[in-house]
Amino acid sequence: MSDSIRTVTRLVRGIPATDGAGVKLNRVLGTQALPEVDPFLMLDEFRSDDPKAYIAGFPNHPHRGFETITYMLAGRMRHRDNKGNEGLLGPGDVQWMTTARGLVHSEMPEQENGLMQGFQLWLNLPAKEKMLDPAYQDVPAATIPVIRHSDAWVKLLAGSYQGQTGPIQSPTTKPFIADVSLDGGAALTVPTPEGHAGFAYVFDGQATIGGQVVERGQAAVLSFGADLPLSAGIDGARVLIVLGQPLKEPIARHGPFVMNTSQEIYQAFADYQAGKF
């Protein structure tokens, strides 16, 4: 184990929010309490078995300047964009979209009852990549590496772990994103890229992260370091680890647009209204 152990610098609880056509969410990152953790801009958790909380979905809306990573745990969601891309996300699937200079897309549930659960993460793009062509990739659950230990497993969405590489690879921010499941009382130390910033979100059970007890629904903002020690409470835990190379660039954001200056935001609105997305 390295001398450089990650610890928890602050704990933040997600807040209830609505987005799209009234979908109820838990907004973990992107709130007044925690506006961003460079290079991450937002993390929404959706988890409901009440169709009224999710059925209206997210009709057509624009984006510019960042990447979205949608990770489904339960339920089915159909994605479409104005470039002709379309995909159906089921349990364990990931949809990775680089919005770059702009696109219009929708995310609509393809179920009328049952549990809908998952995450959407916004990952910022550097200035040099914000106006490139958009890109879209569906990542089926079966193609995402899962590294199994005796009392834990690590599903690797991005980055490297034990010789495996996750499917999401953004060239500048080089994200490390992992869904870690720990049996009751299990402990695991996850090696992480030392210069990356980020957080760990407990979405089931209770975990001790870098020596700090973290309850379900809490995000633990992490110090810089290499090794991240995790252990689970008696009932086990699920933890989403989210780390990336900080961009250290100015952020101008308004609704669905994230750029570097307010002038670029005005231009994004003008381009969208002129049908240039």
PDB file of N, CA, C and O in Angstrom, residues 158-223:
ATOM      1  N   ALA A 158     -14.659   3.191 -15.950  1.00  0.00           N
ATOM      2  CA  ALA A 158     -13.596   4.001 -16.562  1.00  0.00           C
ATOM      3  C   ALA A 158     -12.324   3.828 -15.757  1.00  0.00           C
ATOM      4  O   ALA A 158     -12.367   3.649 -14.534  1.00  0.00           O
ATOM      5  N   GLY A 159     -11.178   3.896 -16.441  1.00  0.00           N
ATOM      6  CA  GLY A 159      -9.893   3.776 -15.774  1.00  0.00           C
ATOM      7  C   GLY A 159      -9.393   2.348 -15.758  1.00  0.00           C
ATOM      8  O   GLY A 159      -9.937   1.473 -16.445  1.00  0.00           O
ATOM      9  N   SER A 160      -8.358   2.097 -14.968  1.00  0.00           N
ATOM     10  CA  SER A 160      -7.705   0.785 -14.918  1.00  0.00           C
ATOM     11  C   SER A 160      -7.694   0.253 -13.496  1.00  0.00           C
ATOM     12  O   SER A 160      -7.535   1.009 -12.528  1.00  0.00           O
ATOM     13  N   TYR A 161      -7.843  -1.073 -13.391  1.00  0.00           N
ATOM     14  CA  TYR A 161      -7.830  -1.744 -12.107  1.00  0.00           C
ATOM     15  C   TYR A 161      -7.480  -3.206 -12.344  1.00  0.00           C
ATOM     16  O   TYR A 161      -8.132  -3.885 -13.147  1.00  0.00           O
ATOM     17  N   GLN A 162      -6.431  -3.687 -11.686  1.00  0.00           N
ATOM     18  CA  GLN A 162      -5.996  -5.087 -11.770  1.00  0.00           C
ATOM     19  C   GLN A 162      -5.898  -5.590 -13.215  1.00  0.00           C
ATOM     20  O   GLN A 162      -6.387  -6.669 -13.557  1.00  0.00           O
ATOM     21  N   GLY A 163      -5.293  -4.777 -14.070  1.00  0.00           N
ATOM     22  CA  GLY A 163      -5.052  -5.183 -15.449  1.00  0.00           C
ATOM     23  C   GLY A 163      -6.235  -5.042 -16.381  1.00  0.00           C
ATOM     24  O   GLY A 163      -6.123  -5.325 -17.576  1.00  0.00           O
ATOM     25  N   GLN A 164      -7.375  -4.596 -15.860  1.00  0.00           N
ATOM     26  CA  GLN A 164      -8.573  -4.384 -16.688  1.00  0.00           C
ATOM     27  C   GLN A 164      -8.729  -2.880 -16.954  1.00  0.00           C
ATOM     28  O   GLN A 164      -8.281  -2.043 -16.167  1.00  0.00           O
ATOM     29  N   THR A 165      -9.398  -2.554 -18.070  1.00  0.00           N
ATOM     30  CA  THR A 165      -9.636  -1.151 -18.434  1.00  0.00           C
ATOM     31  C   THR A 165     -11.112  -0.953 -18.715  1.00  0.00           C
ATOM     32  O   THR A 165     -11.726  -1.731 -19.457  1.00  0.00           O
ATOM     33  N   GLY A 166     -11.684   0.102 -18.132  1.00  0.00           N
ATOM     34  CA  GLY A 166     -13.087   0.406 -18.353  1.00  0.00           C
ATOM     35  C   GLY A 166     -13.316   1.015 -19.725  1.00  0.00           C
ATOM     36  O   GLY A 166     -12.392   1.561 -20.341  1.00  0.00           O
ATOM     37  N   PRO A 167     -14.554   0.957 -20.239  1.00  0.00           N
ATOM     38  CA  PRO A 167     -14.847   1.395 -21.602  1.00  0.00           C
ATOM     39  C   PRO A 167     -14.854   2.905 -21.808  1.00  0.00           C
ATOM     40  O   PRO A 167     -14.698   3.372 -22.933  1.00  0.00           O
ATOM     41  N   ILE A 168     -15.043   3.696 -20.752  1.00  0.00           N
ATOM     42  CA  ILE A 168     -15.126   5.146 -20.901  1.00  0.00           C
ATOM     43  C   ILE A 168     -13.717   5.722 -20.788  1.00  0.00           C
ATOM     44  O   ILE A 168     -13.057   5.548 -19.765  1.00  0.00           O
ATOM     45  N   GLN A 169     -13.259   6.397 -21.845  1.00  0.00           N
ATOM     46  CA  GLN A 169     -11.889   6.912 -21.865  1.00  0.00           C
ATOM     47  C   GLN A 169     -11.883   8.314 -22.466  1.00  0.00           C
ATOM     48  O   GLN A 169     -11.867   8.474 -23.674  1.00  0.00           O
ATOM     49  N   SER A 170     -11.941   9.306 -21.615  1.00  0.00           N
ATOM     50  CA  SER A 170     -11.903  10.689 -22.074  1.00  0.00           C
ATOM     51  C   SER A 170     -10.453  11.169 -21.992  1.00  0.00           C
ATOM     52  O   SER A 170      -9.816  11.055 -20.938  1.00  0.00           O
ATOM     53  N   PRO A 171      -9.884  11.691 -23.100  1.00  0.00           N
ATOM     54  CA  PRO A 171      -8.429  11.828 -23.186  1.00  0.00           C
ATOM     55  C   PRO A 171      -7.794  12.806 -22.206  1.00  0.00           C
ATOM     56  O   PRO A 171      -6.666  12.582 -21.764  1.00  0.00           O
ATOM     57  N   THR A 172      -8.483  13.866 -21.849  1.00  0.00           N
ATOM     58  CA  THR A 172      -7.866  14.880 -20.989  1.00  0.00           C
ATOM     59  C   THR A 172      -8.137  14.625 -19.514  1.00  0.00           C
ATOM     60  O   THR A 172      -7.229  14.685 -18.686  1.00  0.00           O
ATOM     61  N   THR A 173      -9.387  14.328 -19.167  1.00  0.00           N
ATOM     62  CA  THR A 173      -9.731  14.140 -17.750  1.00  0.00           C
ATOM     63  C   THR A 173      -9.411  12.726 -17.260  1.00  0.00           C
ATOM     64  O   THR A 173      -9.310  12.501 -16.052  1.00  0.00           O
ATOM     65  N   LYS A 174      -9.255  11.762 -18.180  1.00  0.00           N
ATOM     66  CA  LYS A 174      -8.857  10.383 -17.829  1.00  0.00           C
ATOM     67  C   LYS A 174      -9.629   9.853 -16.600  1.00  0.00           C
ATOM     68  O   LYS A 174      -9.026   9.469 -15.582  1.00  0.00           O
ATOM     69  N   PRO A 175     -10.955   9.785 -16.664  1.00  0.00           N
ATOM     70  CA  PRO A 175     -11.716   9.445 -15.468  1.00  0.00           C
ATOM     71  C   PRO A 175     -11.458   8.030 -14.966  1.00  0.00           C
ATOM     72  O   PRO A 175     -11.132   7.117 -15.736  1.00  0.00           O
ATOM     73  N   PHE A 176     -11.601   7.872 -13.668  1.00  0.00           N
ATOM     74  CA  PHE A 176     -11.651   6.569 -13.000  1.00  0.00           C
ATOM     75  C   PHE A 176     -13.021   6.496 -12.337  1.00  0.00           C
ATOM     76  O   PHE A 176     -13.315   7.284 -11.426  1.00  0.00           O
ATOM     77  N   ILE A 177     -13.869   5.577 -12.804  1.00  0.00           N
ATOM     78  CA  ILE A 177     -15.226   5.456 -12.269  1.00  0.00           C
ATOM     79  C   ILE A 177     -15.478   3.979 -12.003  1.00  0.00           C
ATOM     80  O   ILE A 177     -15.334   3.144 -12.899  1.00  0.00           O
ATOM     81  N   ALA A 178     -15.839   3.647 -10.767  1.00  0.00           N
ATOM     82  CA  ALA A 178     -16.047   2.249 -10.403  1.00  0.00           C
ATOM     83  C   ALA A 178     -17.232   2.121  -9.452  1.00  0.00           C
ATOM     84  O   ALA A 178     -17.425   2.951  -8.561  1.00  0.00           O
ATOM     85  N   ASP A 179     -18.022   1.083  -9.676  1.00  0.00           N
ATOM     86  CA  ASP A 179     -19.110   0.683  -8.787  1.00  0.00           C
ATOM     87  C   ASP A 179     -18.563  -0.463  -7.951  1.00  0.00           C
ATOM     88  O   ASP A 179     -18.267  -1.541  -8.474  1.00  0.00           O
ATOM     89  N   VAL A 180     -18.400  -0.231  -6.648  1.00  0.00           N
ATOM     90  CA  VAL A 180     -17.790  -1.215  -5.757  1.00  0.00           C
ATOM     91  C   VAL A 180     -18.860  -1.773  -4.824  1.00  0.00           C
ATOM     92  O   VAL A 180     -19.546  -1.010  -4.136  1.00  0.00           O
ATOM     93  N   SER A 181     -18.987  -3.092  -4.809  1.00  0.00           N
ATOM     94  CA  SER A 181     -19.924  -3.766  -3.915  1.00  0.00           C
ATOM     95  C   SER A 181     -19.135  -4.543  -2.866  1.00  0.00           C
ATOM     96  O   SER A 181     -18.234  -5.324  -3.202  1.00  0.00           O
ATOM     97  N   LEU A 182     -19.464  -4.309  -1.608  1.00  0.00           N
ATOM     98  CA  LEU A 182     -18.773  -4.951  -0.485  1.00  0.00           C
ATOM     99  C   LEU A 182     -19.775  -5.755   0.335  1.00  0.00           C
ATOM    100  O   LEU A 182     -20.836  -5.243   0.704  1.00  0.00           O
ATOM    101  N   ASP A 183     -19.439  -7.020   0.620  1.00  0.00           N
ATOM    102  CA  ASP A 183     -20.252  -7.803   1.541  1.00  0.00           C
ATOM    103  C   ASP A 183     -20.143  -7.205   2.943  1.00  0.00           C
ATOM    104  O   ASP A 183     -19.242  -6.407   3.230  1.00  0.00           O
ATOM    105  N   GLY A 184     -21.050  -7.623   3.835  1.00  0.00           N
ATOM    106  CA  GLY A 184     -21.012  -7.141   5.214  1.00  0.00           C
ATOM    107  C   GLY A 184     -19.659  -7.374   5.854  1.00  0.00           C
ATOM    108  O   GLY A 184     -19.134  -8.491   5.836  1.00  0.00           O
ATOM    109  N   GLY A 185     -19.037  -6.321   6.378  1.00  0.00           N
ATOM    110  CA  GLY A 185     -17.750  -6.416   7.046  1.00  0.00           C
ATOM    111  C   GLY A 185     -16.548  -6.511   6.129  1.00  0.00           C
ATOM    112  O   GLY A 185     -15.407  -6.557   6.612  1.00  0.00           O
ATOM    113  N   ALA A 186     -16.765  -6.535   4.817  1.00  0.00           N
ATOM    114  CA  ALA A 186     -15.646  -6.669   3.869  1.00  0.00           C
ATOM    115  C   ALA A 186     -14.833  -5.377   3.812  1.00  0.00           C
ATOM    116  O   ALA A 186     -15.352  -4.283   4.038  1.00  0.00           O
ATOM    117  N   ALA A 187     -13.550  -5.532   3.474  1.00  0.00           N
ATOM    118  CA  ALA A 187     -12.657  -4.376   3.312  1.00  0.00           C
ATOM    119  C   ALA A 187     -11.880  -4.539   2.014  1.00  0.00           C
ATOM    120  O   ALA A 187     -11.532  -5.648   1.612  1.00  0.00           O
ATOM    121  N   LEU A 188     -11.637  -3.413   1.351  1.00  0.00           N
ATOM    122  CA  LEU A 188     -10.917  -3.422   0.078  1.00  0.00           C
ATOM    123  C   LEU A 188     -10.206  -2.088  -0.074  1.00  0.00           C
ATOM    124  O   LEU A 188     -10.789  -1.031   0.204  1.00  0.00           O
ATOM    125  N   THR A 189      -8.956  -2.114  -0.516  1.00  0.00           N
ATOM    126  CA  THR A 189      -8.246  -0.880  -0.838  1.00  0.00           C
ATOM    127  C   THR A 189      -8.134  -0.778  -2.352  1.00  0.00           C
ATOM    128  O   THR A 189      -7.614  -1.685  -3.008  1.00  0.00           O
ATOM    129  N   VAL A 190      -8.666   0.312  -2.897  1.00  0.00           N
ATOM    130  CA  VAL A 190      -8.695   0.515  -4.344  1.00  0.00           C
ATOM    131  C   VAL A 190      -7.580   1.488  -4.727  1.00  0.00           C
ATOM    132  O   VAL A 190      -7.572   2.638  -4.270  1.00  0.00           O
ATOM    133  N   PRO A 191      -6.611   1.056  -5.560  1.00  0.00           N
ATOM    134  CA  PRO A 191      -5.593   1.988  -6.040  1.00  0.00           C
ATOM    135  C   PRO A 191      -6.201   2.935  -7.068  1.00  0.00           C
ATOM    136  O   PRO A 191      -6.924   2.499  -7.959  1.00  0.00           O
ATOM    137  N   THR A 192      -5.929   4.229  -6.935  1.00  0.00           N
ATOM    138  CA  THR A 192      -6.520   5.235  -7.825  1.00  0.00           C
ATOM    139  C   THR A 192      -5.415   6.151  -8.362  1.00  0.00           C
ATOM    140  O   THR A 192      -4.339   6.246  -7.775  1.00  0.00           O
ATOM    141  N   PRO A 193      -5.674   6.837  -9.478  1.00  0.00           N
ATOM    142  CA  PRO A 193      -4.672   7.769 -10.018  1.00  0.00           C
ATOM    143  C   PRO A 193      -4.430   8.926  -9.047  1.00  0.00           C
ATOM    144  O   PRO A 193      -5.356   9.623  -8.643  1.00  0.00           O
ATOM    145  N   GLU A 194      -3.175   9.133  -8.686  1.00  0.00           N
ATOM    146  CA  GLU A 194      -2.838  10.019  -7.566  1.00  0.00           C
ATOM    147  C   GLU A 194      -3.245  11.473  -7.792  1.00  0.00           C
ATOM    148  O   GLU A 194      -3.659  12.157  -6.864  1.00  0.00           O
ATOM    149  N   GLY A 195      -3.140  11.985  -9.016  1.00  0.00           N
ATOM    150  CA  GLY A 195      -3.440  13.391  -9.266  1.00  0.00           C
ATOM    151  C   GLY A 195      -4.905  13.687  -9.535  1.00  0.00           C
ATOM    152  O   GLY A 195      -5.267  14.818  -9.844  1.00  0.00           O
ATOM    153  N   HIS A 196      -5.756  12.662  -9.414  1.00  0.00           N
ATOM    154  CA  HIS A 196      -7.177  12.835  -9.724  1.00  0.00           C
ATOM    155  C   HIS A 196      -7.944  13.371  -8.511  1.00  0.00           C
ATOM    156  O   HIS A 196      -7.639  13.016  -7.365  1.00  0.00           O
ATOM    157  N   ALA A 197      -8.946  14.185  -8.786  1.00  0.00           N
ATOM    158  CA  ALA A 197      -9.853  14.694  -7.754  1.00  0.00           C
ATOM    159  C   ALA A 197     -11.208  14.015  -7.914  1.00  0.00           C
ATOM    160  O   ALA A 197     -11.560  13.558  -9.004  1.00  0.00           O
ATOM    161  N   GLY A 198     -11.974  13.978  -6.818  1.00  0.00           N
ATOM    162  CA  GLY A 198     -13.300  13.393  -6.954  1.00  0.00           C
ATOM    163  C   GLY A 198     -13.934  13.059  -5.627  1.00  0.00           C
ATOM    164  O   GLY A 198     -13.610  13.638  -4.584  1.00  0.00           O
ATOM    165  N   PHE A 199     -14.829  12.067  -5.674  1.00  0.00           N
ATOM    166  CA  PHE A 199     -15.661  11.764  -4.515  1.00  0.00           C
ATOM    167  C   PHE A 199     -16.108  10.308  -4.583  1.00  0.00           C
ATOM    168  O   PHE A 199     -15.962   9.636  -5.616  1.00  0.00           O
ATOM    169  N   ALA A 200     -16.633   9.833  -3.463  1.00  0.00           N
ATOM    170  CA  ALA A 200     -17.226   8.502  -3.401  1.00  0.00           C
ATOM    171  C   ALA A 200     -18.638   8.664  -2.853  1.00  0.00           C
ATOM    172  O   ALA A 200     -18.843   9.374  -1.858  1.00  0.00           O
ATOM    173  N   TYR A 201     -19.603   8.020  -3.511  1.00  0.00           N
ATOM    174  CA  TYR A 201     -21.011   8.151  -3.117  1.00  0.00           C
ATOM    175  C   TYR A 201     -21.524   6.785  -2.668  1.00  0.00           C
ATOM    176  O   TYR A 201     -21.450   5.805  -3.423  1.00  0.00           O
ATOM    177  N   VAL A 202     -22.037   6.721  -1.440  1.00  0.00           N
ATOM    178  CA  VAL A 202     -22.597   5.475  -0.913  1.00  0.00           C
ATOM    179  C   VAL A 202     -24.079   5.424  -1.279  1.00  0.00           C
ATOM    180  O   VAL A 202     -24.857   6.266  -0.830  1.00  0.00           O
ATOM    181  N   PHE A 203     -24.456   4.446  -2.114  1.00  0.00           N
ATOM    182  CA  PHE A 203     -25.866   4.379  -2.526  1.00  0.00           C
ATOM    183  C   PHE A 203     -26.604   3.170  -1.971  1.00  0.00           C
ATOM    184  O   PHE A 203     -27.812   3.038  -2.173  1.00  0.00           O
ATOM    185  N   ASP A 204     -25.905   2.313  -1.234  1.00  0.00           N
ATOM    186  CA  ASP A 204     -26.556   1.259  -0.462  1.00  0.00           C
ATOM    187  C   ASP A 204     -25.705   0.967   0.755  1.00  0.00           C
ATOM    188  O   ASP A 204     -24.460   0.951   0.675  1.00  0.00           O
ATOM    189  N   GLY A 205     -26.368   0.716   1.884  1.00  0.00           N
ATOM    190  CA  GLY A 205     -25.663   0.336   3.095  1.00  0.00           C
ATOM    191  C   GLY A 205     -24.883   1.479   3.711  1.00  0.00           C
ATOM    192  O   GLY A 205     -25.213   2.652   3.562  1.00  0.00           O
ATOM    193  N   GLN A 206     -23.828   1.109   4.422  1.00  0.00           N
ATOM    194  CA  GLN A 206     -22.948   2.070   5.097  1.00  0.00           C
ATOM    195  C   GLN A 206     -21.511   1.632   4.860  1.00  0.00           C
ATOM    196  O   GLN A 206     -21.215   0.435   4.878  1.00  0.00           O
ATOM    197  N   ALA A 207     -20.636   2.596   4.608  1.00  0.00           N
ATOM    198  CA  ALA A 207     -19.231   2.274   4.346  1.00  0.00           C
ATOM    199  C   ALA A 207     -18.325   3.181   5.168  1.00  0.00           C
ATOM    200  O   ALA A 207     -18.699   4.314   5.512  1.00  0.00           O
ATOM    201  N   THR A 208     -17.142   2.679   5.478  1.00  0.00           N
ATOM    202  CA  THR A 208     -16.078   3.519   6.022  1.00  0.00           C
ATOM    203  C   THR A 208     -15.102   3.774   4.884  1.00  0.00           C
ATOM    204  O   THR A 208     -14.587   2.836   4.274  1.00  0.00           O
ATOM    205  N   ILE A 209     -14.911   5.055   4.571  1.00  0.00           N
ATOM    206  CA  ILE A 209     -14.092   5.468   3.419  1.00  0.00           C
ATOM    207  C   ILE A 209     -12.968   6.354   3.943  1.00  0.00           C
ATOM    208  O   ILE A 209     -13.224   7.397   4.548  1.00  0.00           O
ATOM    209  N   GLY A 210     -11.730   5.919   3.734  1.00  0.00           N
ATOM    210  CA  GLY A 210     -10.599   6.701   4.236  1.00  0.00           C
ATOM    211  C   GLY A 210     -10.697   7.016   5.708  1.00  0.00           C
ATOM    212  O   GLY A 210     -10.306   8.093   6.165  1.00  0.00           O
ATOM    213  N   GLY A 211     -11.255   6.066   6.481  1.00  0.00           N
ATOM    214  CA  GLY A 211     -11.370   6.241   7.931  1.00  0.00           C
ATOM    215  C   GLY A 211     -12.619   6.951   8.402  1.00  0.00           C
ATOM    216  O   GLY A 211     -12.833   7.092   9.604  1.00  0.00           O
ATOM    217  N   GLN A 212     -13.496   7.391   7.471  1.00  0.00           N
ATOM    218  CA  GLN A 212     -14.688   8.167   7.817  1.00  0.00           C
ATOM    219  C   GLN A 212     -15.941   7.329   7.519  1.00  0.00           C
ATOM    220  O   GLN A 212     -16.089   6.785   6.418  1.00  0.00           O
ATOM    221  N   VAL A 213     -16.839   7.223   8.487  1.00  0.00           N
ATOM    222  CA  VAL A 213     -18.105   6.520   8.257  1.00  0.00           C
ATOM    223  C   VAL A 213     -18.988   7.367   7.343  1.00  0.00           C
ATOM    224  O   VAL A 213     -19.188   8.566   7.585  1.00  0.00           O
ATOM    225  N   VAL A 214     -19.494   6.739   6.280  1.00  0.00           N
ATOM    226  CA  VAL A 214     -20.327   7.434   5.291  1.00  0.00           C
ATOM    227  C   VAL A 214     -21.635   6.653   5.156  1.00  0.00           C
ATOM    228  O   VAL A 214     -21.623   5.446   4.884  1.00  0.00           O
ATOM    229  N   GLU A 215     -22.744   7.353   5.357  1.00  0.00           N
ATOM    230  CA  GLU A 215     -24.063   6.715   5.313  1.00  0.00           C
ATOM    231  C   GLU A 215     -24.606   6.705   3.880  1.00  0.00           C
ATOM    232  O   GLU A 215     -24.165   7.476   3.028  1.00  0.00           O
ATOM    233  N   ARG A 216     -25.584   5.828   3.649  1.00  0.00           N
ATOM    234  CA  ARG A 216     -26.273   5.831   2.360  1.00  0.00           C
ATOM    235  C   ARG A 216     -26.798   7.248   2.067  1.00  0.00           C
ATOM    236  O   ARG A 216     -27.381   7.899   2.928  1.00  0.00           O
ATOM    237  N   GLY A 217     -26.595   7.694   0.814  1.00  0.00           N
ATOM    238  CA  GLY A 217     -27.069   9.016   0.409  1.00  0.00           C
ATOM    239  C   GLY A 217     -26.069  10.132   0.656  1.00  0.00           C
ATOM    240  O   GLY A 217     -26.362  11.289   0.360  1.00  0.00           O
ATOM    241  N   GLN A 218     -24.882   9.787   1.180  1.00  0.00           N
ATOM    242  CA  GLN A 218     -23.850  10.802   1.403  1.00  0.00           C
ATOM    243  C   GLN A 218     -22.728  10.656   0.387  1.00  0.00           C
ATOM    244  O   GLN A 218     -22.321   9.538   0.044  1.00  0.00           O
ATOM    245  N   ALA A 219     -22.224  11.809  -0.080  1.00  0.00           N
ATOM    246  CA  ALA A 219     -21.042  11.857  -0.937  1.00  0.00           C
ATOM    247  C   ALA A 219     -19.861  12.285  -0.091  1.00  0.00           C
ATOM    248  O   ALA A 219     -19.939  13.273   0.653  1.00  0.00           O
ATOM    249  N   ALA A 220     -18.765  11.545  -0.203  1.00  0.00           N
ATOM    250  CA  ALA A 220     -17.539  11.866   0.511  1.00  0.00           C
ATOM    251  C   ALA A 220     -16.556  12.470  -0.476  1.00  0.00           C
ATOM    252  O   ALA A 220     -16.063  11.771  -1.370  1.00  0.00           O
ATOM    253  N   VAL A 221     -16.294  13.770  -0.356  1.00  0.00           N
ATOM    254  CA  VAL A 221     -15.286  14.416  -1.201  1.00  0.00           C
ATOM    255  C   VAL A 221     -13.917  13.958  -0.704  1.00  0.00           C
ATOM    256  O   VAL A 221     -13.646  13.960   0.504  1.00  0.00           O
ATOM    257  N   LEU A 222     -13.058  13.542  -1.640  1.00  0.00           N
ATOM    258  CA  LEU A 222     -11.809  12.878  -1.276  1.00  0.00           C
ATOM    259  C   LEU A 222     -10.608  13.806  -1.411  1.00  0.00           C
ATOM    260  O   LEU A 222     -10.551  14.650  -2.305  1.00  0.00           O
ATOM    261  N   SER A 223      -9.640  13.605  -0.524  1.00  0.00           N
ATOM    262  CA  SER A 223      -8.361  14.287  -0.648  1.00  0.00           C
ATOM    263  C   SER A 223      -7.601  13.691  -1.824  1.00  0.00           C
ATOM    264  O   SER A 223      -7.930  12.613  -2.329  1.00  0.00           O
TER     265      SER A 223
END
